[in-house]
mmCIF file with all atom_site columns, C-alpha atoms in Angstrom:
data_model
loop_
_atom_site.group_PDB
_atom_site.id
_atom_site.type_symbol
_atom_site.label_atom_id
_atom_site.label_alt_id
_atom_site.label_comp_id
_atom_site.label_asym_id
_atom_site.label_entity_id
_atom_site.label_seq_id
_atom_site.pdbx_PDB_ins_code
_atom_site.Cartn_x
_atom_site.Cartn_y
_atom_site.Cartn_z
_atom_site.occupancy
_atom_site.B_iso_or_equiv
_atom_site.pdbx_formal_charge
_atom_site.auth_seq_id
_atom_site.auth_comp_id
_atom_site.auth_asym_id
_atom_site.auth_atom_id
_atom_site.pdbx_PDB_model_num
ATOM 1   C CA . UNK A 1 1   ? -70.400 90.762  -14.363 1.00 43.00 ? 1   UNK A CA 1
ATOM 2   C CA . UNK A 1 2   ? -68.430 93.430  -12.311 1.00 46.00 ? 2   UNK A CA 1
ATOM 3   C CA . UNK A 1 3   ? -68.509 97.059  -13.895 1.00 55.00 ? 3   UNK A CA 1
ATOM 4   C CA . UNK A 1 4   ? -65.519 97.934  -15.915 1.00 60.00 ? 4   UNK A CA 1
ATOM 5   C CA . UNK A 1 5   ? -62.911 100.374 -13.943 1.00 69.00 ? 5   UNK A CA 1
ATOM 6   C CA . UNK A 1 6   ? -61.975 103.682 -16.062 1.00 86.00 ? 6   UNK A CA 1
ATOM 7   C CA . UNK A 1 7   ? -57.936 103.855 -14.895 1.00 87.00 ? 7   UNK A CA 1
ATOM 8   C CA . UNK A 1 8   ? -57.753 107.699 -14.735 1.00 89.00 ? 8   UNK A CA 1
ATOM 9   C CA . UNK A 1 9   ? -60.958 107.816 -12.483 1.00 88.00 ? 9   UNK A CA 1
ATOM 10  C CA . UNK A 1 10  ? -59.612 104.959 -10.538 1.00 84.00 ? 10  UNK A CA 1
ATOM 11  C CA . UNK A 1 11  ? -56.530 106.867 -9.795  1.00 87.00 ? 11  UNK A CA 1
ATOM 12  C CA . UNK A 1 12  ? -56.892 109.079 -6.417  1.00 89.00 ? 12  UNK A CA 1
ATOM 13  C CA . UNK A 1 13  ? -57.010 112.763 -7.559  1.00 92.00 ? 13  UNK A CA 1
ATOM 14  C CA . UNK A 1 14  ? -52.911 113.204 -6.680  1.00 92.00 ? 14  UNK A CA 1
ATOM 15  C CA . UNK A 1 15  ? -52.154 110.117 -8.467  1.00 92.00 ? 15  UNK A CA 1
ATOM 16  C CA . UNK A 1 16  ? -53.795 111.218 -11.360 1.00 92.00 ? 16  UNK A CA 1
ATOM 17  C CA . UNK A 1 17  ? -52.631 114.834 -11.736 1.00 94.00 ? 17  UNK A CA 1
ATOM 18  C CA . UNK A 1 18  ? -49.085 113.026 -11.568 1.00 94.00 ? 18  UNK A CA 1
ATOM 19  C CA . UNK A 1 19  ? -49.922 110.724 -14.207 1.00 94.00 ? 19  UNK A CA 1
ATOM 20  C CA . UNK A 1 20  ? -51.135 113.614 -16.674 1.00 95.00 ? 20  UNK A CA 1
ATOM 21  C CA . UNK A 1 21  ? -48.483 115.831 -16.034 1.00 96.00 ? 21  UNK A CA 1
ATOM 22  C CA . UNK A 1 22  ? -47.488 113.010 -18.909 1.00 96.00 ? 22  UNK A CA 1
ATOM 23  C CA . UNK A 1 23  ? -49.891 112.775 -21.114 1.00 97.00 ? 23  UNK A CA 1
ATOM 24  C CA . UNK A 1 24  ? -49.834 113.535 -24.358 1.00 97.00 ? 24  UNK A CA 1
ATOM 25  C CA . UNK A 1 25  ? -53.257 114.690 -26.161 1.00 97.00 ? 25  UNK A CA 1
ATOM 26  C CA . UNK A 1 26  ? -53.381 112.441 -29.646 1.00 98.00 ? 26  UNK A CA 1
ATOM 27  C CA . UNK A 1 27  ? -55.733 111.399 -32.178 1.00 98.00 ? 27  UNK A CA 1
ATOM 28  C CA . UNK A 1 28  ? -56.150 108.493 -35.169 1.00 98.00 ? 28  UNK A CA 1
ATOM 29  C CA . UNK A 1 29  ? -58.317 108.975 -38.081 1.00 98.00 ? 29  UNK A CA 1
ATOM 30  C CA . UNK A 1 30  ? -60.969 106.222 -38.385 1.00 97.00 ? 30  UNK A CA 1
ATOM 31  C CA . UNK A 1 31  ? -59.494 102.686 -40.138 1.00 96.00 ? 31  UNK A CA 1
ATOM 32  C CA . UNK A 1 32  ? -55.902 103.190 -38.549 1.00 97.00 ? 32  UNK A CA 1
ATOM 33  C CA . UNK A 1 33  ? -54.193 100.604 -37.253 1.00 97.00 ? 33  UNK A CA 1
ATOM 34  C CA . UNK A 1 34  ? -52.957 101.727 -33.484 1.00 98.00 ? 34  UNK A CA 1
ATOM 35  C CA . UNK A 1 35  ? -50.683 98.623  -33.204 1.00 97.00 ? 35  UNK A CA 1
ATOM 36  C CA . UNK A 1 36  ? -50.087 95.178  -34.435 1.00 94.00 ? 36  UNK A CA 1
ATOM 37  C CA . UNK A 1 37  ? -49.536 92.029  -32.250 1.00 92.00 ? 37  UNK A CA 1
ATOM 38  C CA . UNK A 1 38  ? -46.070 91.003  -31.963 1.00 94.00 ? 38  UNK A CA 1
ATOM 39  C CA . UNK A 1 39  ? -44.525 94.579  -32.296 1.00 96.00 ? 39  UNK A CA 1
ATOM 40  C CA . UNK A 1 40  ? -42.916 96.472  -29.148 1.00 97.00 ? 40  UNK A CA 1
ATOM 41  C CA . UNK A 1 41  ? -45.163 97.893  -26.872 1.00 97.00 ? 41  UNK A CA 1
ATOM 42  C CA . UNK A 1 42  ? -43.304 101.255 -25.580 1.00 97.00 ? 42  UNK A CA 1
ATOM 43  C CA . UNK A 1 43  ? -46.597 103.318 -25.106 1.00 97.00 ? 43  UNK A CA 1
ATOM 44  C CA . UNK A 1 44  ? -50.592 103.284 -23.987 1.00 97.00 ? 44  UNK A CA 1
ATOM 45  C CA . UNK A 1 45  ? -54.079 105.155 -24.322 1.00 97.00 ? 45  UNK A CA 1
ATOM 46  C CA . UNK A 1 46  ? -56.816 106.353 -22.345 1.00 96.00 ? 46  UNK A CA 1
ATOM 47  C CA . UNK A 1 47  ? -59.327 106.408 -24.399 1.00 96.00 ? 47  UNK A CA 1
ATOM 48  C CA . UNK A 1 48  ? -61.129 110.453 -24.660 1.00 96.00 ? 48  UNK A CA 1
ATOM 49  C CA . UNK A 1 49  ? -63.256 110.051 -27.287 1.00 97.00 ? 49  UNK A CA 1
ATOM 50  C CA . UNK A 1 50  ? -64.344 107.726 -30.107 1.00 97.00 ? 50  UNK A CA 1
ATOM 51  C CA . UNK A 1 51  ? -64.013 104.080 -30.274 1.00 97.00 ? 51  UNK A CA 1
ATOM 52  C CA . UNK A 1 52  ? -60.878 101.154 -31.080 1.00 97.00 ? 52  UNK A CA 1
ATOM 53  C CA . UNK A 1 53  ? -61.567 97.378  -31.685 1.00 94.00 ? 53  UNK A CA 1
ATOM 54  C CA . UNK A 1 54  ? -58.924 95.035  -30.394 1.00 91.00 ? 54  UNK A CA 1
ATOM 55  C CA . UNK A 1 55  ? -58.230 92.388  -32.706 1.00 89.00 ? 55  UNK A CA 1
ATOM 56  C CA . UNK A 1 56  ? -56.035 88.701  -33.018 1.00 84.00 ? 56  UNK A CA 1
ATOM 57  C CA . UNK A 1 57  ? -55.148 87.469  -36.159 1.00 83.00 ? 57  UNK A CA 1
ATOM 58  C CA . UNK A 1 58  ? -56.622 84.314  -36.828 1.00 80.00 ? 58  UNK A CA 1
ATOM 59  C CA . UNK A 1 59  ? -54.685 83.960  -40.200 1.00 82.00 ? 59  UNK A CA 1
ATOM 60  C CA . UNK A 1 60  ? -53.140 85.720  -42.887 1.00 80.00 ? 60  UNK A CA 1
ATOM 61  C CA . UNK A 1 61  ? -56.465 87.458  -44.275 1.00 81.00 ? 61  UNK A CA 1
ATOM 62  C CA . UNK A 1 62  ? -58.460 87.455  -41.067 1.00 83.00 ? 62  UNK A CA 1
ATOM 63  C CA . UNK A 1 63  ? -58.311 89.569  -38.051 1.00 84.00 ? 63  UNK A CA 1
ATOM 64  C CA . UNK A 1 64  ? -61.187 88.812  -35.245 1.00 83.00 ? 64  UNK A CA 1
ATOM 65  C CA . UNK A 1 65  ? -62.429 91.604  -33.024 1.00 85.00 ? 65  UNK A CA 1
ATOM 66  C CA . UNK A 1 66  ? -62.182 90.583  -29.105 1.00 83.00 ? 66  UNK A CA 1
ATOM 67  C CA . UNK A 1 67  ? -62.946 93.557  -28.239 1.00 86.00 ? 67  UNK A CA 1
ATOM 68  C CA . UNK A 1 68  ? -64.372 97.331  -28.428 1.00 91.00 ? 68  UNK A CA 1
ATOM 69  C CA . UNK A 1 69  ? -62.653 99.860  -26.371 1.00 94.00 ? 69  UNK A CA 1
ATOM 70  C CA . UNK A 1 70  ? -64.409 103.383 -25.767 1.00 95.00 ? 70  UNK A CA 1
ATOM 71  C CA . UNK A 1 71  ? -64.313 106.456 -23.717 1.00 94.00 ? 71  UNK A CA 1
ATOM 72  C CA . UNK A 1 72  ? -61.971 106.479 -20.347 1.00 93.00 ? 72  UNK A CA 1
ATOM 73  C CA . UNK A 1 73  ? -61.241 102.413 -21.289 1.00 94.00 ? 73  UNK A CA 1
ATOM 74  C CA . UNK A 1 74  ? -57.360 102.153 -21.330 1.00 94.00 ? 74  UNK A CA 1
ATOM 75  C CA . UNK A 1 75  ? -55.870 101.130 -24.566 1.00 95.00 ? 75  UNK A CA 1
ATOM 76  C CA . UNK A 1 76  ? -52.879 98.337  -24.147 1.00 94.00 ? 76  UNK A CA 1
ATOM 77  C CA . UNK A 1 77  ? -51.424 97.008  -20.616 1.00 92.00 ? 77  UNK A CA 1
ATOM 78  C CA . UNK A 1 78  ? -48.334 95.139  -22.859 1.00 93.00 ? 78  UNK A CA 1
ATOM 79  C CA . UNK A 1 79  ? -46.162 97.958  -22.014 1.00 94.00 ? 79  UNK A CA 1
ATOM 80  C CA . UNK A 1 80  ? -45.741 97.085  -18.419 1.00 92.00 ? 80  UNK A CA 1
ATOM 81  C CA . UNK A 1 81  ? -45.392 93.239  -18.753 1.00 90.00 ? 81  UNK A CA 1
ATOM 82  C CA . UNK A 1 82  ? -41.934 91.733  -20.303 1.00 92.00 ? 82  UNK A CA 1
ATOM 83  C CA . UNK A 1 83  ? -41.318 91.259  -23.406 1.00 94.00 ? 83  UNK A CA 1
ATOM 84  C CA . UNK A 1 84  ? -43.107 94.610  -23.728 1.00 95.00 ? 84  UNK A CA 1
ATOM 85  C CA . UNK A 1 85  ? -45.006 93.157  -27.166 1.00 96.00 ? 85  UNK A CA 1
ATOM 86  C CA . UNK A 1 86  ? -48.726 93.999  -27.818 1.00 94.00 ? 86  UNK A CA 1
ATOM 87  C CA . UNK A 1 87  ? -51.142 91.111  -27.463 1.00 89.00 ? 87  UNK A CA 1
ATOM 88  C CA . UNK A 1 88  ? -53.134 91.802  -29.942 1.00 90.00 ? 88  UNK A CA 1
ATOM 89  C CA . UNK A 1 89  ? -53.750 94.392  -32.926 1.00 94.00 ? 89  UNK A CA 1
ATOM 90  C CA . UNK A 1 90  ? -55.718 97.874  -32.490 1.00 96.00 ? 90  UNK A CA 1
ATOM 91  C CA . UNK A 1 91  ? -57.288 99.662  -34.659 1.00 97.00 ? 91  UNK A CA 1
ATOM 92  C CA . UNK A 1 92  ? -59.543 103.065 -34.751 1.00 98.00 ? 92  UNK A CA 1
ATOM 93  C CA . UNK A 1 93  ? -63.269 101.926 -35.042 1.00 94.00 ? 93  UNK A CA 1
ATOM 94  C CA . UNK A 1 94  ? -63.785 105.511 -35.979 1.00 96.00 ? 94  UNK A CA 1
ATOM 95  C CA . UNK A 1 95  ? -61.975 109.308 -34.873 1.00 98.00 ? 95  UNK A CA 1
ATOM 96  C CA . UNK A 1 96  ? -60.152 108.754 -31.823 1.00 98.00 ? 96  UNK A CA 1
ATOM 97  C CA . UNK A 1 97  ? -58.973 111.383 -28.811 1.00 97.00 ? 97  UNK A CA 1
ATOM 98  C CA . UNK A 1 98  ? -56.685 109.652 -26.447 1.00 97.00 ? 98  UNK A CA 1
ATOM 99  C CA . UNK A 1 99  ? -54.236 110.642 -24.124 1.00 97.00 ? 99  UNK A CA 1
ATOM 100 C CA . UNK A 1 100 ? -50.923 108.744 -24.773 1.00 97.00 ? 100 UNK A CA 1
ATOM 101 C CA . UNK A 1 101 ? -48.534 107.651 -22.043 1.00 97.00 ? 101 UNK A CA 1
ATOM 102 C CA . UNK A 1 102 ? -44.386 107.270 -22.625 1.00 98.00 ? 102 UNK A CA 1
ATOM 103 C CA . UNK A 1 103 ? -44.183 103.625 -20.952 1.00 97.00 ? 103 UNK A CA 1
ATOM 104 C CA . UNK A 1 104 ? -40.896 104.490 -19.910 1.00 97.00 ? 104 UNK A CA 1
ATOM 105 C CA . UNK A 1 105 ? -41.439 107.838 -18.232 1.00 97.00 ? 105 UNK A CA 1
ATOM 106 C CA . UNK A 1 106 ? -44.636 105.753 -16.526 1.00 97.00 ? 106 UNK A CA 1
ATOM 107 C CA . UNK A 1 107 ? -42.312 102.929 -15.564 1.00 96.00 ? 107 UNK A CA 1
ATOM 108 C CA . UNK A 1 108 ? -39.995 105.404 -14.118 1.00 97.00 ? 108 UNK A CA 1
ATOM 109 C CA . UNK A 1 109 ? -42.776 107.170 -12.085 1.00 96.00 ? 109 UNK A CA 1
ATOM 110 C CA . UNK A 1 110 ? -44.157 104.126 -10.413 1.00 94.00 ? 110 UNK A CA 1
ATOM 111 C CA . UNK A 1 111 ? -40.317 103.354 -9.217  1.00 95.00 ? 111 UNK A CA 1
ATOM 112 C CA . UNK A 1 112 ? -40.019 107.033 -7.765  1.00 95.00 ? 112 UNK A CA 1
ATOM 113 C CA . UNK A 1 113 ? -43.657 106.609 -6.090  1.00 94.00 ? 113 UNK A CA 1
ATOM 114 C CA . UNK A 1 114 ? -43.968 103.106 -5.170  1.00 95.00 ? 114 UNK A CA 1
ATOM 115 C CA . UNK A 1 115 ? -47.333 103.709 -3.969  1.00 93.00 ? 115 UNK A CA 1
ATOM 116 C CA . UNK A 1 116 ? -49.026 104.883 -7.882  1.00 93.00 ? 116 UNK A CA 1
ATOM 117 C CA . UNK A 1 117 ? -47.046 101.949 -8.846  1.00 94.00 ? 117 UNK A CA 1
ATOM 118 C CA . UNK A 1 118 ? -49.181 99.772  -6.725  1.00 94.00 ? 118 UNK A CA 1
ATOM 119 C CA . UNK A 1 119 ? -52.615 101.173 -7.540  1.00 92.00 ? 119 UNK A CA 1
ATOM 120 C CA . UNK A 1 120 ? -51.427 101.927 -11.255 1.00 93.00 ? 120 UNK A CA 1
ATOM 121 C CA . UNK A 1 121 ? -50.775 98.092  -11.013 1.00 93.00 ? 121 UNK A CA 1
ATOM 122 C CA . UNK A 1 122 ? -53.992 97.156  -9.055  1.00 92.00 ? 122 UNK A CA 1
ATOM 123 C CA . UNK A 1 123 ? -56.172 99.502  -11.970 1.00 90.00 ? 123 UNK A CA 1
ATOM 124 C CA . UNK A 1 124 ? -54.307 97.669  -14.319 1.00 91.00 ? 124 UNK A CA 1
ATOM 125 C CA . UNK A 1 125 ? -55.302 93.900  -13.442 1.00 91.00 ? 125 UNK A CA 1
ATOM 126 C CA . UNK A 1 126 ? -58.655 94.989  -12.437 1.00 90.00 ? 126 UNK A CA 1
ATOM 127 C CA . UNK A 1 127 ? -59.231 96.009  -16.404 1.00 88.00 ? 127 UNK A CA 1
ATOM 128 C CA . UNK A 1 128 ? -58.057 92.494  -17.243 1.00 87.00 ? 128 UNK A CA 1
ATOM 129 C CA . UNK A 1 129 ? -59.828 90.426  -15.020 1.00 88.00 ? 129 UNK A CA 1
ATOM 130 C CA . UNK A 1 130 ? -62.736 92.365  -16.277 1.00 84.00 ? 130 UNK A CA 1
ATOM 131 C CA . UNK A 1 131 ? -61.901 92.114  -19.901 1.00 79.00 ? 131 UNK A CA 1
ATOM 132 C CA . UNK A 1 132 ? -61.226 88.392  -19.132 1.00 81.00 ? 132 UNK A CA 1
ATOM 133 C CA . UNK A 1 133 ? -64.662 87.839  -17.852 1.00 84.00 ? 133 UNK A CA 1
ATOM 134 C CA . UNK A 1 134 ? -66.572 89.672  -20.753 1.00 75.00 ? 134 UNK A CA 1
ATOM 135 C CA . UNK A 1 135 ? -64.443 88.165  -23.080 1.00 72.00 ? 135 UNK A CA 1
ATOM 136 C CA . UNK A 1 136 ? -65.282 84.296  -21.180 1.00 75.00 ? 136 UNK A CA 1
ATOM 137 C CA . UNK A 1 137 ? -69.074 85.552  -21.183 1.00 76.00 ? 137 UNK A CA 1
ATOM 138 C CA . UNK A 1 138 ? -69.236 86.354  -24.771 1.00 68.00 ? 138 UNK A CA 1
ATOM 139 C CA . UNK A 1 139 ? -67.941 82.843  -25.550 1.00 65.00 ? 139 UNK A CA 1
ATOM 140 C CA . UNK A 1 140 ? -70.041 81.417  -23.600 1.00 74.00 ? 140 UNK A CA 1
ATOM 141 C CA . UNK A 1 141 ? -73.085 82.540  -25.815 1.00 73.00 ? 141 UNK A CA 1
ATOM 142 C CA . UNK A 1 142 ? -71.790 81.755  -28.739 1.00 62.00 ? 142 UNK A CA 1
ATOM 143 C CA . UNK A 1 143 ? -73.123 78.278  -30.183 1.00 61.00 ? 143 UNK A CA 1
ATOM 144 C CA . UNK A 1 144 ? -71.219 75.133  -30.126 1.00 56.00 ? 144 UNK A CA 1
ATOM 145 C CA . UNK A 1 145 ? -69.829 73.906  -33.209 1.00 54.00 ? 145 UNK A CA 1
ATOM 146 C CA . UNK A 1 146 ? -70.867 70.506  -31.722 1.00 50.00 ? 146 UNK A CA 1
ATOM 147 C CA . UNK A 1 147 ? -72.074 69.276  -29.183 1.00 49.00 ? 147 UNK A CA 1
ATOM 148 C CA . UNK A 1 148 ? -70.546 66.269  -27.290 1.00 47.00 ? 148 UNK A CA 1
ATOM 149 C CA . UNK A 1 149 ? -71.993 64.301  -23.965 1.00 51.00 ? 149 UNK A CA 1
ATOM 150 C CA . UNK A 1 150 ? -70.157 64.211  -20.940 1.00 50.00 ? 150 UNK A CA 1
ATOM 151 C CA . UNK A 1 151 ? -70.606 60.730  -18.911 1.00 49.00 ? 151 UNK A CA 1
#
């Protein structure tokens, strides 16, 4: 499996200063939900400190964990994909830091500098196709409620 990509470190170093120049330094007590699935998605993380489990709601009284976010991971990509709705649910594992990111102003910065739109973009999918494979990888070890031959 390929290592995951931190986006901030992935950014070159003029990239990046751009990109915190809108940051905004936040935090979420332990047991609070982030986001839920199906609500708009105006805003995203990176991750400083502390860890967030990304859930899907499997029914009415059960959420399943896909996955555990930490340090430098980035927290939601729905923001820059229409309709702009989270995925999934998020919530904090336990304290979280994070730097928090105005989709919009984002949005607006990639269009003015077409070029940290690109590698913003690039970062972006790279963190999926990674989560994609880890997520593919973890279901791959889990037991099969059956088994069936294949002829």
């Amino acid at each position: 499996m390929t290592k995951a990509i931190k986006l901030l470190t992935a950014l070159p170093p003029p990239q990046r200063e751009r990109m915190m120049a809108l940051a905004r330094e936040v935090s979420f007590p332990e047991d609070t939900r982030i986001f839920e699935s199906g609500t708009t998605a105006d805003r995203f993380w990176v991750i400083r400190s502390g860890a967030v489990s990304l859930d899907q709601r499997v029914n009415q009284l059960q959420r399943v964990t896909v996955a555990t976010l930490g340090a430098g991971d980035l927290l939601g990509w729905s923001w820059l994909f229409p309709p702009h709705k989270w995925d999934f649910g998020a919530e904090a594992f336990s304290r979280v830091r994070a730097y928090e990111f105005d989709a919009a102003a984002v949005l607006r910065l990639c269009e003015e500098d077409p070029a940290l739109g690109l590698t913003l973009v690039r970062c972006v999918a790279e963190i999926l196709a990674h989560r994609l494979e880890a997520t593919r990888v973890r279901l791959m070890e889990q037991p099969a409620p059956h088994t069936r031959k294949v002829l």
